[in-house]
PDB file of C-alpha atoms in Angstrom:
ATOM      1  CA  UNK K   1       0.003   0.028   0.047  1.00 72.00           C
ATOM      2  CA  UNK K   2       2.832   2.362   0.845  1.00 75.00           C
ATOM      3  CA  UNK K   3       4.557   1.771  -2.445  1.00 84.00           C
ATOM      4  CA  UNK K   4       1.213   2.710  -4.253  1.00 88.00           C
ATOM      5  CA  UNK K   5       1.231   6.053  -2.615  1.00 86.00           C
ATOM      6  CA  UNK K   6       4.818   6.585  -3.334  1.00 88.00           C
ATOM      7  CA  UNK K   7       4.374   5.706  -6.823  1.00 90.00           C
ATOM      8  CA  UNK K   8       1.353   8.115  -7.134  1.00 92.00           C
ATOM      9  CA  UNK K   9       3.471  10.807  -5.485  1.00 92.00           C
ATOM     10  CA  UNK K  10       6.316  10.154  -7.813  1.00 93.00           C
ATOM     11  CA  UNK K  11       4.041  10.499 -11.055  1.00 94.00           C
ATOM     12  CA  UNK K  12       2.382  13.570  -9.619  1.00 94.00           C
ATOM     13  CA  UNK K  13       5.770  15.155  -8.953  1.00 94.00           C
ATOM     14  CA  UNK K  14       6.942  14.327 -12.269  1.00 95.00           C
ATOM     15  CA  UNK K  15       3.790  16.001 -13.731  1.00 96.00           C
ATOM     16  CA  UNK K  16       4.521  19.152 -11.566  1.00 95.00           C
ATOM     17  CA  UNK K  17       8.245  19.271 -13.003  1.00 95.00           C
ATOM     18  CA  UNK K  18       6.805  19.002 -16.501  1.00 96.00           C
ATOM     19  CA  UNK K  19       4.482  21.766 -15.983  1.00 95.00           C
ATOM     20  CA  UNK K  20       7.184  23.897 -14.519  1.00 94.00           C
ATOM     21  CA  UNK K  21       9.354  23.055 -17.582  1.00 95.00           C
ATOM     22  CA  UNK K  22       6.609  24.310 -19.864  1.00 94.00           C
ATOM     23  CA  UNK K  23       6.234  27.358 -17.744  1.00 93.00           C
ATOM     24  CA  UNK K  24       9.875  28.152 -17.918  1.00 93.00           C
ATOM     25  CA  UNK K  25       9.819  27.502 -21.634  1.00 91.00           C
ATOM     26  CA  UNK K  26       6.946  29.988 -22.017  1.00 87.00           C
ATOM     27  CA  UNK K  27       8.818  32.661 -19.897  1.00 87.00           C
ATOM     28  CA  UNK K  28      11.901  32.241 -22.110  1.00 86.00           C
ATOM     29  CA  UNK K  29       9.939  32.607 -25.296  1.00 80.00           C
ATOM     30  CA  UNK K  30       8.750  35.899 -24.002  1.00 76.00           C
ATOM     31  CA  UNK K  31      12.275  37.095 -23.332  1.00 80.00           C
ATOM     32  CA  UNK K  32      11.936  36.653 -19.605  1.00 84.00           C
ATOM     33  CA  UNK K  33      15.170  35.406 -18.146  1.00 85.00           C
ATOM     34  CA  UNK K  34      16.938  35.685 -14.838  1.00 82.00           C
ATOM     35  CA  UNK K  35      19.158  38.419 -15.897  1.00 73.00           C
ATOM     36  CA  UNK K  36      20.643  40.304 -18.803  1.00 68.00           C
ATOM     37  CA  UNK K  37      21.872  39.916 -21.677  1.00 69.00           C
ATOM     38  CA  UNK K  38      19.221  37.439 -22.474  1.00 74.00           C
ATOM     39  CA  UNK K  39      16.446  39.254 -20.838  1.00 82.00           C
ATOM     40  CA  UNK K  40      14.215  41.386 -23.061  1.00 85.00           C
ATOM     41  CA  UNK K  41      12.872  43.172 -20.003  1.00 87.00           C
ATOM     42  CA  UNK K  42      14.075  46.773 -19.353  1.00 88.00           C
ATOM     43  CA  UNK K  43      13.429  48.905 -16.127  1.00 86.00           C
ATOM     44  CA  UNK K  44      12.977  52.154 -18.047  1.00 87.00           C
ATOM     45  CA  UNK K  45      12.418  53.391 -21.655  1.00 87.00           C
ATOM     46  CA  UNK K  46      15.963  54.919 -22.013  1.00 86.00           C
ATOM     47  CA  UNK K  47      18.411  54.760 -24.977  1.00 84.00           C
ATOM     48  CA  UNK K  48      19.412  51.194 -24.187  1.00 86.00           C
ATOM     49  CA  UNK K  49      15.861  50.191 -24.541  1.00 88.00           C
ATOM     50  CA  UNK K  50      15.535  51.972 -27.860  1.00 87.00           C
ATOM     51  CA  UNK K  51      18.641  50.419 -29.080  1.00 88.00           C
ATOM     52  CA  UNK K  52      17.217  46.769 -28.068  1.00 89.00           C
ATOM     53  CA  UNK K  53      13.965  47.523 -30.013  1.00 91.00           C
ATOM     54  CA  UNK K  54      15.676  48.715 -32.993  1.00 90.00           C
ATOM     55  CA  UNK K  55      17.983  45.712 -32.890  1.00 90.00           C
ATOM     56  CA  UNK K  56      15.022  43.383 -32.696  1.00 91.00           C
ATOM     57  CA  UNK K  57      13.174  45.025 -35.543  1.00 91.00           C
ATOM     58  CA  UNK K  58      16.355  44.615 -37.605  1.00 91.00           C
ATOM     59  CA  UNK K  59      16.645  40.978 -37.341  1.00 93.00           C
ATOM     60  CA  UNK K  60      16.242  39.265 -40.843  1.00 94.00           C
ATOM     61  CA  UNK K  61      13.467  37.002 -39.683  1.00 93.00           C
ATOM     62  CA  UNK K  62      11.380  39.978 -38.167  1.00 93.00           C
ATOM     63  CA  UNK K  63      12.077  42.082 -41.274  1.00 93.00           C
ATOM     64  CA  UNK K  64      10.604  39.425 -43.289  1.00 94.00           C
ATOM     65  CA  UNK K  65       7.505  39.091 -41.144  1.00 94.00           C
ATOM     66  CA  UNK K  66       7.131  42.840 -40.919  1.00 94.00           C
ATOM     67  CA  UNK K  67       7.258  42.875 -44.854  1.00 94.00           C
ATOM     68  CA  UNK K  68       4.675  40.266 -45.095  1.00 94.00           C
ATOM     69  CA  UNK K  69       2.485  42.251 -42.551  1.00 94.00           C
ATOM     70  CA  UNK K  70       2.911  45.382 -44.435  1.00 93.00           C
ATOM     71  CA  UNK K  71       1.946  43.614 -47.761  1.00 94.00           C
ATOM     72  CA  UNK K  72      -1.259  42.117 -46.289  1.00 93.00           C
ATOM     73  CA  UNK K  73      -4.359  43.905 -47.508  1.00 93.00           C
ATOM     74  CA  UNK K  74      -6.255  45.464 -44.789  1.00 88.00           C
ATOM     75  CA  UNK K  75      -9.446  43.674 -45.366  1.00 90.00           C
ATOM     76  CA  UNK K  76      -7.724  40.554 -44.397  1.00 91.00           C
ATOM     77  CA  UNK K  77      -6.840  41.824 -40.950  1.00 90.00           C
ATOM     78  CA  UNK K  78      -9.061  41.872 -38.091  1.00 91.00           C
ATOM     79  CA  UNK K  79      -9.911  45.327 -36.842  1.00 90.00           C
ATOM     80  CA  UNK K  80      -7.370  44.770 -33.830  1.00 90.00           C
ATOM     81  CA  UNK K  81      -4.740  43.672 -36.228  1.00 91.00           C
ATOM     82  CA  UNK K  82      -5.271  46.684 -38.585  1.00 92.00           C
ATOM     83  CA  UNK K  83      -5.088  49.075 -35.669  1.00 91.00           C
ATOM     84  CA  UNK K  84      -1.988  47.346 -34.267  1.00 92.00           C
ATOM     85  CA  UNK K  85      -0.304  47.362 -37.704  1.00 93.00           C
ATOM     86  CA  UNK K  86      -0.645  51.130 -37.867  1.00 92.00           C
ATOM     87  CA  UNK K  87       0.648  51.570 -34.354  1.00 91.00           C
ATOM     88  CA  UNK K  88       3.633  49.247 -35.289  1.00 92.00           C
ATOM     89  CA  UNK K  89       4.460  51.413 -38.212  1.00 91.00           C
ATOM     90  CA  UNK K  90       4.337  54.341 -36.136  1.00 90.00           C
ATOM     91  CA  UNK K  91       6.775  53.039 -33.542  1.00 88.00           C
ATOM     92  CA  UNK K  92       9.155  51.671 -36.236  1.00 89.00           C
ATOM     93  CA  UNK K  93       9.431  55.185 -37.284  1.00 86.00           C
ATOM     94  CA  UNK K  94      10.062  56.442 -33.765  1.00 85.00           C
ATOM     95  CA  UNK K  95      12.894  54.132 -32.970  1.00 84.00           C
ATOM     96  CA  UNK K  96      14.916  54.850 -36.173  1.00 78.00           C
ATOM     97  CA  UNK K  97      14.556  58.569 -35.878  1.00 71.00           C
ATOM     98  CA  UNK K  98      17.803  60.544 -35.252  1.00 63.00           C
ATOM     99  CA  UNK K  99      15.803  63.005 -33.005  1.00 66.00           C
ATOM    100  CA  UNK K 100      14.535  60.260 -30.804  1.00 63.00           C
ATOM    101  CA  UNK K 101      13.321  61.611 -27.485  1.00 66.00           C
ATOM    102  CA  UNK K 102      12.786  59.766 -24.080  1.00 66.00           C
ATOM    103  CA  UNK K 103       8.973  60.612 -24.329  1.00 70.00           C
ATOM    104  CA  UNK K 104       9.056  58.806 -27.737  1.00 82.00           C
ATOM    105  CA  UNK K 105      10.475  55.670 -26.087  1.00 86.00           C
ATOM    106  CA  UNK K 106       7.921  55.889 -23.315  1.00 87.00           C
ATOM    107  CA  UNK K 107       5.298  55.772 -26.104  1.00 88.00           C
ATOM    108  CA  UNK K 108       7.083  52.833 -27.753  1.00 90.00           C
ATOM    109  CA  UNK K 109       7.156  50.998 -24.658  1.00 90.00           C
ATOM    110  CA  UNK K 110       3.441  51.522 -23.828  1.00 90.00           C
ATOM    111  CA  UNK K 111       2.559  50.481 -27.448  1.00 91.00           C
ATOM    112  CA  UNK K 112       4.561  47.243 -27.195  1.00 90.00           C
ATOM    113  CA  UNK K 113       3.231  46.349 -23.600  1.00 86.00           C
ATOM    114  CA  UNK K 114       0.815  48.656 -21.721  1.00 87.00           C
ATOM    115  CA  UNK K 115       1.288  48.479 -17.969  1.00 76.00           C
ATOM    116  CA  UNK K 116      -1.794  47.660 -15.809  1.00 68.00           C
ATOM    117  CA  UNK K 117      -0.987  50.517 -13.449  1.00 54.00           C
ATOM    118  CA  UNK K 118      -1.307  52.984 -16.111  1.00 47.00           C
ATOM    119  CA  UNK K 119      -5.019  52.150 -16.638  1.00 46.00           C
ATOM    120  CA  UNK K 120      -6.777  49.423 -18.650  1.00 45.00           C
ATOM    121  CA  UNK K 121      -6.092  51.100 -21.915  1.00 45.00           C
ATOM    122  CA  UNK K 122      -2.492  52.442 -21.540  1.00 47.00           C
ATOM    123  CA  UNK K 123      -1.462  55.666 -23.011  1.00 45.00           C
ATOM    124  CA  UNK K 124      -2.916  55.119 -26.397  1.00 48.00           C
ATOM    125  CA  UNK K 125      -6.313  53.728 -25.395  1.00 49.00           C
ATOM    126  CA  UNK K 126      -5.410  50.381 -26.686  1.00 52.00           C
ATOM    127  CA  UNK K 127      -6.094  47.341 -24.500  1.00 65.00           C
ATOM    128  CA  UNK K 128      -3.570  45.045 -25.860  1.00 81.00           C
ATOM    129  CA  UNK K 129       0.183  45.518 -26.573  1.00 89.00           C
ATOM    130  CA  UNK K 130       1.891  44.711 -29.986  1.00 92.00           C
ATOM    131  CA  UNK K 131       3.436  41.726 -28.335  1.00 89.00           C
ATOM    132  CA  UNK K 132      -0.034  40.362 -27.706  1.00 88.00           C
ATOM    133  CA  UNK K 133      -1.540  41.064 -31.141  1.00 91.00           C
ATOM    134  CA  UNK K 134       1.636  39.811 -32.904  1.00 92.00           C
ATOM    135  CA  UNK K 135       3.339  37.225 -30.652  1.00 88.00           C
ATOM    136  CA  UNK K 136       6.155  36.702 -33.167  1.00 91.00           C
ATOM    137  CA  UNK K 137       7.362  40.210 -32.515  1.00 90.00           C
ATOM    138  CA  UNK K 138       8.791  39.468 -29.065  1.00 89.00           C
ATOM    139  CA  UNK K 139       9.917  43.125 -28.676  1.00 91.00           C
ATOM    140  CA  UNK K 140      11.593  44.146 -25.614  1.00 91.00           C
ATOM    141  CA  UNK K 141       9.275  45.438 -22.955  1.00 89.00           C
ATOM    142  CA  UNK K 142       9.652  47.965 -20.054  1.00 89.00           C
ATOM    143  CA  UNK K 143       8.668  46.681 -16.718  1.00 84.00           C
ATOM    144  CA  UNK K 144       9.838  48.712 -13.701  1.00 83.00           C
ATOM    145  CA  UNK K 145      11.472  46.091 -11.303  1.00 82.00           C
ATOM    146  CA  UNK K 146      10.875  43.375 -13.950  1.00 82.00           C
ATOM    147  CA  UNK K 147      14.363  42.056 -13.866  1.00 82.00           C
ATOM    148  CA  UNK K 148      14.318  41.902 -10.058  1.00 86.00           C
ATOM    149  CA  UNK K 149      11.033  40.126 -10.118  1.00 85.00           C
ATOM    150  CA  UNK K 150      12.293  37.650 -12.919  1.00 88.00           C
ATOM    151  CA  UNK K 151      15.491  37.038 -10.914  1.00 89.00           C
ATOM    152  CA  UNK K 152      13.542  36.330  -7.647  1.00 90.00           C
ATOM    153  CA  UNK K 153      10.934  34.083  -9.639  1.00 92.00           C
ATOM    154  CA  UNK K 154      13.634  31.924 -11.079  1.00 93.00           C
ATOM    155  CA  UNK K 155      15.565  31.612  -7.795  1.00 93.00           C
ATOM    156  CA  UNK K 156      12.758  30.741  -5.715  1.00 94.00           C
ATOM    157  CA  UNK K 157      10.982  28.271  -8.210  1.00 95.00           C
ATOM    158  CA  UNK K 158      14.271  26.892  -9.300  1.00 94.00           C
ATOM    159  CA  UNK K 159      15.484  26.000  -5.865  1.00 95.00           C
ATOM    160  CA  UNK K 160      11.944  24.516  -5.148  1.00 96.00           C
ATOM    161  CA  UNK K 161      12.208  22.588  -8.380  1.00 95.00           C
ATOM    162  CA  UNK K 162      15.497  21.117  -7.323  1.00 96.00           C
ATOM    163  CA  UNK K 163      14.128  20.054  -3.986  1.00 96.00           C
ATOM    164  CA  UNK K 164      11.118  18.413  -5.670  1.00 96.00           C
ATOM    165  CA  UNK K 165      13.497  16.564  -7.940  1.00 96.00           C
ATOM    166  CA  UNK K 166      15.611  15.268  -4.940  1.00 96.00           C
ATOM    167  CA  UNK K 167      12.355  14.065  -3.211  1.00 95.00           C
ATOM    168  CA  UNK K 168      11.243  12.284  -6.396  1.00 95.00           C
ATOM    169  CA  UNK K 169      14.688  10.546  -6.559  1.00 95.00           C
ATOM    170  CA  UNK K 170      14.364   9.510  -2.890  1.00 93.00           C
ATOM    171  CA  UNK K 171      10.963   7.985  -3.657  1.00 92.00           C
ATOM    172  CA  UNK K 172      12.295   6.161  -6.643  1.00 93.00           C
ATOM    173  CA  UNK K 173      15.012   4.680  -4.589  1.00 91.00           C
ATOM    174  CA  UNK K 174      12.597   3.631  -1.847  1.00 90.00           C
ATOM    175  CA  UNK K 175      10.356   1.808  -4.369  1.00 89.00           C
ATOM    176  CA  UNK K 176      13.278  -0.465  -5.052  1.00 89.00           C
ATOM    177  CA  UNK K 177      13.385  -1.520  -1.467  1.00 86.00           C
ATOM    178  CA  UNK K 178      11.247  -3.931   0.521  1.00 85.00           C
ATOM    179  CA  UNK K 179       9.337  -1.367   2.788  1.00 81.00           C
ATOM    180  CA  UNK K 180       9.289  -3.179   6.194  1.00 82.00           C
ATOM    181  CA  UNK K 181       9.848  -2.080   9.794  1.00 83.00           C
ATOM    182  CA  UNK K 182      13.671  -1.906   9.244  1.00 85.00           C
ATOM    183  CA  UNK K 183      13.077   0.860   6.901  1.00 83.00           C
ATOM    184  CA  UNK K 184      10.498   2.733   8.885  1.00 86.00           C
ATOM    185  CA  UNK K 185      12.846   5.630   9.710  1.00 89.00           C
ATOM    186  CA  UNK K 186      13.759   6.063   6.057  1.00 89.00           C
ATOM    187  CA  UNK K 187      10.104   6.168   5.173  1.00 87.00           C
ATOM    188  CA  UNK K 188       9.330   8.669   7.808  1.00 90.00           C
ATOM    189  CA  UNK K 189      12.345  10.948   7.005  1.00 92.00           C
ATOM    190  CA  UNK K 190      11.238  10.840   3.258  1.00 91.00           C
ATOM    191  CA  UNK K 191       7.802  11.863   4.193  1.00 91.00           C
ATOM    192  CA  UNK K 192       8.838  14.716   6.444  1.00 94.00           C
ATOM    193  CA  UNK K 193      11.218  16.029   3.685  1.00 95.00           C
ATOM    194  CA  UNK K 194       8.266  15.755   1.108  1.00 94.00           C
ATOM    195  CA  UNK K 195       6.011  17.786   3.516  1.00 94.00           C
ATOM    196  CA  UNK K 196       8.760  20.358   3.850  1.00 94.00           C
ATOM    197  CA  UNK K 197       8.655  20.742   0.135  1.00 95.00           C
ATOM    198  CA  UNK K 198       4.903  20.910   0.072  1.00 93.00           C
ATOM    199  CA  UNK K 199       4.924  23.505   2.906  1.00 94.00           C
ATOM    200  CA  UNK K 200       7.309  25.735   0.938  1.00 95.00           C
ATOM    201  CA  UNK K 201       5.037  25.647  -2.182  1.00 94.00           C
ATOM    202  CA  UNK K 202       2.001  26.855  -0.228  1.00 94.00           C
ATOM    203  CA  UNK K 203       3.887  29.939   0.467  1.00 94.00           C
ATOM    204  CA  UNK K 204       5.538  30.416  -2.835  1.00 93.00           C
ATOM    205  CA  UNK K 205       2.449  29.882  -4.908  1.00 93.00           C
ATOM    206  CA  UNK K 206       0.369  32.838  -3.651  1.00 92.00           C
ATOM    207  CA  UNK K 207       3.615  34.991  -3.440  1.00 90.00           C
ATOM    208  CA  UNK K 208       4.654  34.432  -7.054  1.00 88.00           C
ATOM    209  CA  UNK K 209       1.314  33.862  -8.756  1.00 87.00           C
ATOM    210  CA  UNK K 210      -1.508  35.478  -6.885  1.00 85.00           C
ATOM    211  CA  UNK K 211       0.139  38.866  -5.861  1.00 71.00           C
TER     212      UNK K 211
END
């Protein structure tokens, strides 16, 4: 009976790690990394941010996608896509302008990803950023404190995932043994360790996902 519960825990733990792996993959695809230079999160819309947006728009694959978008007749686009295309054309002109001003970069950042704290519609009255309408863009975004959040997120969830993996390894080893009274101490210690991992997650989940 004990082995059945251990096996169920092992399978559910593997499922948890699989979900966490998918979550990490999604974060990476959106340019959310623990730190620079891979991260596409910037703290403020400064010249470094403008250069990053310009570099992204200058990538060959993005240029090809933009050309295809520009050549698409407006009647084949949804109203949101047509509006987003016009906004995208505007910010493309902004980031290549030699007279680029900090305010222009703030507008660029808001068009790419409006911050919830600035209202439901952002500065320009739009509800979705360009990265939402055209996911293939993956333009750098401005999130004040974003890199600190990303570093904290990966640190906490990464260490927790390591502890989960260690616990699953312990359960896998125990499944190869005959679980009798001689190994009662091992089973109890493994259970205590796993409850510790559960307890940590009870605090991590609301901290990272609900607030």
